[in-house]
Amino acid sequence: MKKIVSILGARPQFVKAAVLSRIIAEKNDIKEVIVHTGQHYDANMSDIFFDDMHIPKPKYNLNINGLGHGAMTGQMLEKIEAILQIEKPDAVVVYGDTNSTLAGALAAKKLHIKVIHIEAGLRSFNMKMPEEINRIITDRIADLLLCPTQKSMDNLKAEGFENMDIDFVLTGDIMKEAVTFYSTMVAEKATVLQQQKLTPEAFVLATIHRQENTDNLDNLKNIFKALDHISKTCQVILPIHPRTKGILEKHHIKTQVTLIEPVGYFDMLALLQNCKMVITDSGGLQKEAFFNQKFCIVARTETEWVELVDNGFAKIAGSDYEKIMTSFRFFDNKEKSFSKPLYGDKVGETIYAEILRVLS
Ligand code: UDP
């Protein structure tokens, strides 16, 4: 039986891996060994996803966190290399754009183990983003690139990947399948609406955690100024990332927004299904808003998911108070129509088939 090692470390990777790991376990053609780097480690940022989404338990937990980018990536690289030398997999699967993604890809490539990158080809064209650096390097050294959108395919073509010995394939977006699969369980499992006494369509869902906002106080204050303004007429509920929480506390920034601890995936889906609109700097949440037929205001100056903006489902507002407010009023009055298929179908199966293909 062929063996893969999957490298996970951060919340968005748990959500994506839940889909593929379930298919791998069902088909039983490939043995999967999971390495958890420990990049996200709080119970509500990590364990809850493994438990709720039935992700197989990691065989290795590296517990590497709370470090700068260099130390974190370096320690991961060293430890993943040692694991790969023991496990001798046929391929390593990495997801998205975190330090765990880069470390996993680098460790594998230097041992001549095939690298499969899920969510490849995305670009923000903002080289100040640590995620952009991670994804560009990972794509360049991978063997198989599984692309979520036509735009991500086009990005790779523009960078000359057609002339390289790297396979790149359009599979659709694996997060779509996570939303579809786990949505059926929300009514039974989610508790957040009752706990927070939320009325459907009467609250805005927000998340803020990107470094460009948390590490720039002006940006952070502007975003919260807008969220506070919206709170006057419509409750804003924000499951707060530990990094953002630390910075708000450190700088004594007060807010009218309802801050709650990070929620598990079922509660997140319940919030998405029932909110009026989404305001976020998250990558994943922009699409999840679309899958749940909600407009999204992007609190960043660019997005990798350009098709959402091009089709009028999302607006880029950055940390600009006026832009956030104008976008909020615009979407609040806009009729909803989300029927456009943007992110593929049967994505998990397609990705699984591609992995089998390169393993054979
Ligand atoms: N998420 C969640 N609970 C939260 C915040 C986010 O379940 O409190 C989910 C979110 O719905 C998405 C995933 O975590 O599926 C990753 O989102 P995040 O914003 O952490 O990462 P990004 O997509 O920006 O890399």
PDB file of C-alpha atoms in Angstrom, residues 16 119 122 147-149 170-178 284 287-288 291 305 342-345 347-348 351:
ATOM      1  CA  LYS A  16      -9.307  21.050   4.333  1.00  0.00           C
ATOM      2  CA  GLU A 119      -4.753  24.929  -2.823  1.00  0.00           C
ATOM      3  CA  LEU A 122      -3.182  31.320  -5.415  1.00  0.00           C
ATOM      4  CA  CYS A 147      -5.554  24.308  -8.039  1.00  0.00           C
ATOM      5  CA  PRO A 148      -8.865  25.524  -6.614  1.00  0.00           C
ATOM      6  CA  THR A 149      -9.781  28.061  -9.326  1.00  0.00           C
ATOM      7  CA  LEU A 170      -7.719  22.326 -11.768  1.00  0.00           C
ATOM      8  CA  THR A 171      -9.603  20.398  -9.064  1.00  0.00           C
ATOM      9  CA  GLY A 172     -11.910  23.006  -7.532  1.00  0.00           C
ATOM     10  CA  ASP A 173     -11.842  24.168  -3.958  1.00  0.00           C
ATOM     11  CA  ILE A 174     -11.743  21.575  -1.210  1.00  0.00           C
ATOM     12  CA  MET A 175     -13.333  23.950   1.321  1.00  0.00           C
ATOM     13  CA  LYS A 176     -16.527  23.896  -0.692  1.00  0.00           C
ATOM     14  CA  GLU A 177     -16.821  20.240   0.104  1.00  0.00           C
ATOM     15  CA  ALA A 178     -16.173  20.821   3.790  1.00  0.00           C
ATOM     16  CA  GLY A 284     -11.246  30.701   3.851  1.00  0.00           C
ATOM     17  CA  LYS A 287     -15.476  31.587   0.203  1.00  0.00           C
ATOM     18  CA  GLU A 288     -17.458  30.122   3.047  1.00  0.00           C
ATOM     19  CA  PHE A 291     -21.078  28.998  -0.135  1.00  0.00           C
ATOM     20  CA  TRP A 305     -10.219  34.777  -4.457  1.00  0.00           C
ATOM     21  CA  LEU A 342     -17.291  29.163  -8.980  1.00  0.00           C
ATOM     22  CA  TYR A 343     -15.454  26.461  -7.098  1.00  0.00           C
ATOM     23  CA  GLY A 344     -16.057  23.096  -8.735  1.00  0.00           C
ATOM     24  CA  ASP A 345     -17.815  19.943  -7.660  1.00  0.00           C
ATOM     25  CA  VAL A 347     -13.519  18.223  -5.325  1.00  0.00           C
ATOM     26  CA  GLY A 348     -12.402  15.712  -2.695  1.00  0.00           C
ATOM     27  CA  ILE A 351      -8.074  15.463  -5.535  1.00  0.00           C
TER      28      ILE A 351
END
